[in-house]
Short mmCIF file of N, CA, C and O in Angstrom, two decimals:
data_model
loop_
_atom_site.label_atom_id
_atom_site.label_comp_id
_atom_site.label_asym_id
_atom_site.label_seq_id
_atom_site.Cartn_x
_atom_site.Cartn_y
_atom_site.Cartn_z
N MET A 1 113.88 118.88 126.95
CA MET A 1 113.95 117.79 126.61
C MET A 1 112.79 117.31 125.66
O MET A 1 111.22 117.79 126.21
N VAL A 2 112.48 116.64 124.82
CA VAL A 2 111.39 116.20 123.95
C VAL A 2 111.06 114.70 124.77
O VAL A 2 111.68 114.06 124.95
N THR A 3 109.78 114.52 124.66
CA THR A 3 109.14 113.44 125.18
C THR A 3 107.88 112.96 124.45
O THR A 3 107.02 113.57 123.64
N ILE A 4 107.56 111.55 124.35
CA ILE A 4 106.59 110.97 123.81
C ILE A 4 105.51 110.51 124.72
O ILE A 4 106.29 109.76 125.72
N ARG A 5 104.59 111.20 124.98
CA ARG A 5 103.59 110.90 126.29
C ARG A 5 102.12 111.08 125.42
O ARG A 5 101.90 111.26 124.47
N LEU A 6 101.32 110.40 126.17
CA LEU A 6 99.94 110.37 125.97
C LEU A 6 99.07 111.51 126.53
O LEU A 6 99.31 112.42 127.82
N THR A 7 98.34 112.16 125.83
CA THR A 7 97.55 113.49 126.10
C THR A 7 95.82 112.92 126.09
O THR A 7 95.50 112.44 125.18
N ARG A 8 95.21 113.20 127.37
CA ARG A 8 93.91 112.61 127.43
C ARG A 8 92.94 113.67 126.50
O ARG A 8 92.85 114.83 126.65
N ARG A 9 91.85 112.84 125.95
CA ARG A 9 90.76 113.70 125.07
C ARG A 9 89.55 112.76 125.45
O ARG A 9 90.06 111.61 126.24
N GLY A 10 88.58 113.05 124.94
CA GLY A 10 87.08 112.41 125.49
C GLY A 10 86.35 113.00 126.55
O GLY A 10 86.57 113.82 127.42
N ALA A 11 85.32 112.15 126.55
CA ALA A 11 84.34 112.92 127.60
C ALA A 11 84.50 112.02 128.87
O ALA A 11 85.43 111.38 129.27
N THR A 12 83.94 112.75 129.86
CA THR A 12 84.06 111.78 131.19
C THR A 12 83.44 110.57 131.19
O THR A 12 82.92 110.16 130.53
N ASN A 13 83.93 109.51 131.82
CA ASN A 13 83.82 108.10 131.61
C ASN A 13 84.43 107.65 130.20
O ASN A 13 84.05 106.34 130.55
N THR A 14 84.67 108.29 129.49
CA THR A 14 84.97 107.83 128.24
C THR A 14 86.32 108.08 127.75
O THR A 14 86.32 108.86 126.91
N PRO A 15 87.62 107.59 128.07
CA PRO A 15 88.70 108.02 128.09
C PRO A 15 89.20 107.70 126.76
O PRO A 15 88.85 106.85 125.93
N PHE A 16 89.99 108.73 125.98
CA PHE A 16 90.40 108.56 124.87
C PHE A 16 91.99 109.19 124.64
O PHE A 16 92.02 110.66 125.26
N TYR A 17 93.22 108.85 124.39
CA TYR A 17 94.25 109.55 124.26
C TYR A 17 94.84 109.59 123.36
O TYR A 17 94.98 108.50 122.47
N HIS A 18 95.76 110.84 123.12
CA HIS A 18 96.21 110.49 121.82
C HIS A 18 97.78 110.51 122.02
O HIS A 18 98.12 110.95 123.55
N VAL A 19 98.66 109.78 121.15
CA VAL A 19 100.06 109.71 121.63
C VAL A 19 100.53 111.21 120.93
O VAL A 19 100.85 111.04 119.95
N VAL A 20 101.64 111.53 121.50
CA VAL A 20 102.05 112.77 121.17
C VAL A 20 103.46 112.91 121.49
O VAL A 20 103.88 112.51 122.44
N VAL A 21 104.05 113.79 120.72
CA VAL A 21 105.74 113.98 120.79
C VAL A 21 105.80 115.80 121.15
O VAL A 21 105.12 116.52 120.25
N THR A 22 105.89 115.65 122.37
CA THR A 22 105.94 117.45 122.96
C THR A 22 107.37 117.57 123.70
O THR A 22 108.06 116.87 124.11
N ASP A 23 107.13 118.79 124.12
CA ASP A 23 108.25 119.20 124.70
C ASP A 23 107.83 119.37 126.24
O ASP A 23 106.93 119.50 126.97
N SER A 24 108.58 118.45 127.14
CA SER A 24 108.32 117.88 128.53
C SER A 24 107.98 118.87 129.41
O SER A 24 107.66 118.79 130.44
N ARG A 25 108.52 120.77 129.13
CA ARG A 25 108.00 121.47 129.96
C ARG A 25 106.68 122.21 129.53
O ARG A 25 106.31 122.67 130.51
N LYS A 26 106.20 121.64 128.35
CA LYS A 26 104.61 121.82 128.45
C LYS A 26 103.78 121.45 129.23
O LYS A 26 103.83 120.09 129.59
N ARG A 27 102.60 121.99 129.13
CA ARG A 27 101.95 121.14 130.01
C ARG A 27 101.02 119.95 129.22
O ARG A 27 100.94 120.09 127.99
N GLN A 28 100.27 119.23 130.14
CA GLN A 28 99.64 117.85 129.40
C GLN A 28 98.77 118.17 128.47
O GLN A 28 98.69 117.64 127.08
N GLY A 29 97.92 119.40 128.38
CA GLY A 29 96.93 119.44 127.20
C GLY A 29 97.55 120.54 125.89
O GLY A 29 96.72 120.77 125.06
N GLY A 30 98.72 120.80 126.28
CA GLY A 30 99.22 122.11 125.43
C GLY A 30 99.64 121.67 124.10
O GLY A 30 99.23 120.47 123.76
N LYS A 31 100.03 122.33 123.48
CA LYS A 31 100.82 122.30 121.84
C LYS A 31 101.74 121.35 122.07
O LYS A 31 102.32 121.24 122.83
N SER A 32 101.33 120.60 121.05
CA SER A 32 102.26 119.58 120.85
C SER A 32 103.19 119.37 119.65
O SER A 32 102.78 119.92 118.43
N LEU A 33 104.01 119.03 119.09
CA LEU A 33 105.38 118.93 117.85
C LEU A 33 104.69 118.26 116.92
O LEU A 33 104.51 118.72 115.75
N GLU A 34 104.19 116.74 117.18
CA GLU A 34 103.30 116.17 116.47
C GLU A 34 102.48 115.18 117.04
O GLU A 34 103.03 114.46 118.17
N GLN A 35 101.55 114.66 116.52
CA GLN A 35 100.59 113.60 116.96
C GLN A 35 100.96 111.97 116.09
O GLN A 35 101.21 112.21 114.70
N VAL A 36 101.66 111.06 116.82
CA VAL A 36 102.09 110.02 116.33
C VAL A 36 101.24 108.63 116.72
O VAL A 36 101.44 107.71 116.19
N GLY A 37 100.08 108.95 117.05
CA GLY A 37 99.01 107.81 117.09
C GLY A 37 98.08 107.93 118.45
O GLY A 37 97.80 109.27 118.56
N PHE A 38 97.26 107.22 118.67
CA PHE A 38 96.02 107.27 119.52
C PHE A 38 95.86 105.95 120.12
O PHE A 38 96.08 104.83 120.04
N PHE A 39 95.22 105.77 121.46
CA PHE A 39 95.15 104.99 122.74
C PHE A 39 93.55 104.72 122.91
O PHE A 39 93.31 105.91 123.50
N ASN A 40 92.50 103.82 122.68
CA ASN A 40 91.54 103.89 123.01
C ASN A 40 91.14 102.80 124.37
O ASN A 40 91.14 101.57 123.70
N PRO A 41 91.39 102.75 125.40
CA PRO A 41 91.08 101.69 126.42
C PRO A 41 90.25 101.05 126.52
O PRO A 41 89.93 100.18 126.70
N LYS A 42 89.03 101.75 126.00
CA LYS A 42 87.35 101.10 125.79
C LYS A 42 86.85 100.72 124.27
O LYS A 42 85.74 101.83 124.39
N PRO A 43 87.53 100.25 123.90
CA PRO A 43 87.03 100.21 122.49
C PRO A 43 85.52 99.47 122.37
O PRO A 43 85.49 98.77 122.94
N VAL A 44 84.66 99.86 121.50
CA VAL A 44 83.46 99.57 121.48
C VAL A 44 83.49 98.64 120.12
O VAL A 44 83.53 99.22 119.12
N LYS A 45 83.06 97.25 119.91
CA LYS A 45 82.51 96.44 118.86
C LYS A 45 84.01 96.39 118.08
O LYS A 45 85.23 96.37 118.05
N ASN A 46 83.73 97.26 116.58
CA ASN A 46 84.70 97.14 115.61
C ASN A 46 86.05 98.28 115.71
O ASN A 46 86.52 98.60 114.89
N GLU A 47 85.67 99.29 116.73
CA GLU A 47 86.87 100.32 116.79
C GLU A 47 88.18 99.82 117.18
O GLU A 47 88.20 99.00 117.65
N VAL A 48 89.16 100.46 116.77
CA VAL A 48 90.58 99.98 116.55
C VAL A 48 90.70 101.12 118.32
O VAL A 48 90.85 101.91 118.53
N GLY A 49 91.64 99.95 118.93
CA GLY A 49 91.94 100.36 120.37
C GLY A 49 93.30 100.99 120.28
O GLY A 49 93.59 101.77 121.32
N LEU A 50 94.19 100.42 119.48
CA LEU A 50 95.67 101.33 119.45
C LEU A 50 95.90 101.52 118.08
O LEU A 50 96.11 100.60 117.42
N LYS A 51 96.55 102.72 117.57
CA LYS A 51 96.94 102.47 116.56
C LYS A 51 98.26 103.51 116.91
O LYS A 51 98.64 104.69 117.03
N LEU A 52 99.35 103.19 115.74
CA LEU A 52 101.06 103.82 116.50
C LEU A 52 101.32 104.26 115.24
O LEU A 52 101.38 102.98 114.12
N ASP A 53 102.13 105.43 114.78
CA ASP A 53 103.21 105.19 113.58
C ASP A 53 104.71 105.14 114.02
O ASP A 53 105.14 105.77 114.89
N LEU A 54 105.04 103.53 114.45
CA LEU A 54 106.09 103.57 114.86
C LEU A 54 107.44 103.86 114.04
O LEU A 54 108.61 104.43 114.77
N GLY A 55 107.26 104.16 112.80
CA GLY A 55 108.25 104.76 111.88
C GLY A 55 108.61 105.96 112.52
O GLY A 55 109.86 106.47 112.81
N ARG A 56 107.44 107.14 112.84
CA ARG A 56 107.54 108.43 113.44
C ARG A 56 108.30 108.29 114.97
O ARG A 56 108.97 108.83 115.37
N ILE A 57 108.04 107.38 115.64
CA ILE A 57 108.23 107.06 117.06
C ILE A 57 109.68 106.47 117.49
O ILE A 57 110.26 107.08 117.94
N ASP A 58 110.23 105.55 116.55
CA ASP A 58 111.56 105.47 116.22
C ASP A 58 112.64 106.33 115.44
O ASP A 58 113.28 106.74 116.21
N TYR A 59 111.94 107.38 114.72
CA TYR A 59 112.64 108.90 114.37
C TYR A 59 112.78 109.57 115.48
O TYR A 59 113.92 110.20 115.57
N TRP A 60 111.65 109.56 116.15
CA TRP A 60 111.77 110.46 117.46
C TRP A 60 112.78 110.39 118.63
O TRP A 60 113.57 111.09 119.23
N VAL A 61 112.75 108.86 118.71
CA VAL A 61 113.25 108.03 119.76
C VAL A 61 115.05 108.04 119.65
O VAL A 61 116.24 108.51 120.17
N SER A 62 115.39 107.70 118.19
CA SER A 62 116.59 108.41 117.30
C SER A 62 117.08 109.49 117.80
O SER A 62 118.50 109.99 117.76
N LYS A 63 116.54 110.90 117.69
CA LYS A 63 116.93 112.12 117.85
C LYS A 63 116.81 112.35 119.42
O LYS A 63 117.42 113.58 119.90
N GLY A 64 116.64 111.61 120.37
CA GLY A 64 116.61 111.72 121.99
C GLY A 64 115.24 111.85 122.61
O GLY A 64 115.55 111.84 123.96
N ALA A 65 114.49 111.48 122.10
CA ALA A 65 113.40 111.81 122.42
C ALA A 65 113.05 110.69 123.83
O ALA A 65 113.34 109.78 123.49
N GLN A 66 112.28 110.89 124.95
CA GLN A 66 112.31 110.14 125.74
C GLN A 66 110.36 109.66 125.92
O GLN A 66 109.56 110.35 126.01
N GLN A 67 110.55 108.38 126.00
CA GLN A 67 109.09 107.61 126.40
C GLN A 67 108.39 107.53 127.46
O GLN A 67 109.32 107.15 128.20
N SER A 68 107.46 108.24 127.76
CA SER A 68 106.80 107.73 129.31
C SER A 68 106.51 106.24 129.19
O SER A 68 106.79 105.47 128.24
N ASP A 69 106.30 105.73 130.64
CA ASP A 69 106.21 104.50 130.84
C ASP A 69 105.25 103.72 130.53
O ASP A 69 105.28 102.34 129.37
N ARG A 70 103.97 104.37 130.38
CA ARG A 70 102.97 103.99 129.79
C ARG A 70 103.24 103.81 128.05
O ARG A 70 102.85 102.98 127.31
N VAL A 71 103.55 104.80 127.59
CA VAL A 71 104.02 105.01 125.99
C VAL A 71 104.51 103.59 125.63
O VAL A 71 104.78 102.95 124.68
N LYS A 72 105.57 103.57 126.41
CA LYS A 72 106.86 102.15 126.14
C LYS A 72 106.07 100.99 126.27
O LYS A 72 106.07 100.35 125.31
N ASN A 73 105.09 100.71 127.12
CA ASN A 73 104.23 99.57 127.01
C ASN A 73 103.28 99.51 125.67
O ASN A 73 103.42 98.16 125.50
N LEU A 74 102.76 100.74 125.61
CA LEU A 74 101.88 100.64 124.40
C LEU A 74 102.80 99.95 123.30
O LEU A 74 102.16 99.43 122.28
N VAL A 75 103.74 100.77 122.82
CA VAL A 75 104.57 100.62 121.98
C VAL A 75 104.96 98.93 121.80
O VAL A 75 104.94 98.61 120.99
N THR A 76 105.58 98.51 123.03
CA THR A 76 105.96 97.23 123.05
C THR A 76 104.84 96.31 122.57
O THR A 76 104.71 95.26 121.72
N THR A 77 103.77 96.58 122.97
CA THR A 77 102.28 95.81 122.93
C THR A 77 101.90 95.97 121.49
O THR A 77 101.69 94.82 120.46
N PHE A 78 102.25 97.12 120.53
CA PHE A 78 101.62 97.33 119.24
C PHE A 78 102.84 96.40 118.30
O PHE A 78 102.37 95.85 117.58
N ARG A 79 104.08 96.56 118.62
CA ARG A 79 104.83 95.64 118.18
C ARG A 79 104.90 94.32 118.40
O ARG A 79 104.90 93.69 117.07
N LYS A 80 104.03 93.70 119.11
CA LYS A 80 104.29 92.11 119.19
C LYS A 80 102.67 91.86 118.55
O LYS A 80 102.88 90.89 117.72
N ALA A 81 101.86 92.58 118.58
CA ALA A 81 100.50 92.35 118.02
C ALA A 81 100.84 92.35 116.27
O ALA A 81 100.11 91.93 115.62
N ASN A 82 101.77 93.41 115.85
CA ASN A 82 101.96 93.48 114.57
C ASN A 82 102.62 92.38 113.75
O ASN A 82 102.85 92.06 112.67
N ALA A 83 103.62 92.29 114.65
CA ALA A 83 104.75 90.94 114.44
C ALA A 83 103.85 89.50 113.82
O ALA A 83 104.15 88.59 113.53
N ALA A 84 102.91 89.29 114.71
CA ALA A 84 102.26 88.04 114.96
C ALA A 84 101.04 88.14 113.44
O ALA A 84 100.73 89.00 113.05
#
C-alpha cells in the first residue's frame, strides 16, 4: 500500500520533516516515490513552516494512497490557511 507520511531530517533538537509518498513496507528514512512538501515545526523568523503540493497529494489520494494522521492534520491546516 502507498502511504503519505513524514520522514524526519534535521539535527538534534532541530526537527525538520519531509512529506513523502512511499510504500508502507519501506522503512521511514528509506527511498520514497515522491516528495510532496515539508514541515518545519520550529520556524525561525521569516522561514516557512509548512509547504505542501496539494495537487500532488490529491492525485496520490485519488490513486488510493493513505495519509498518516499527522499528515491529514497538516493538509487540513494548510488548506484553511490558503483559503483565508
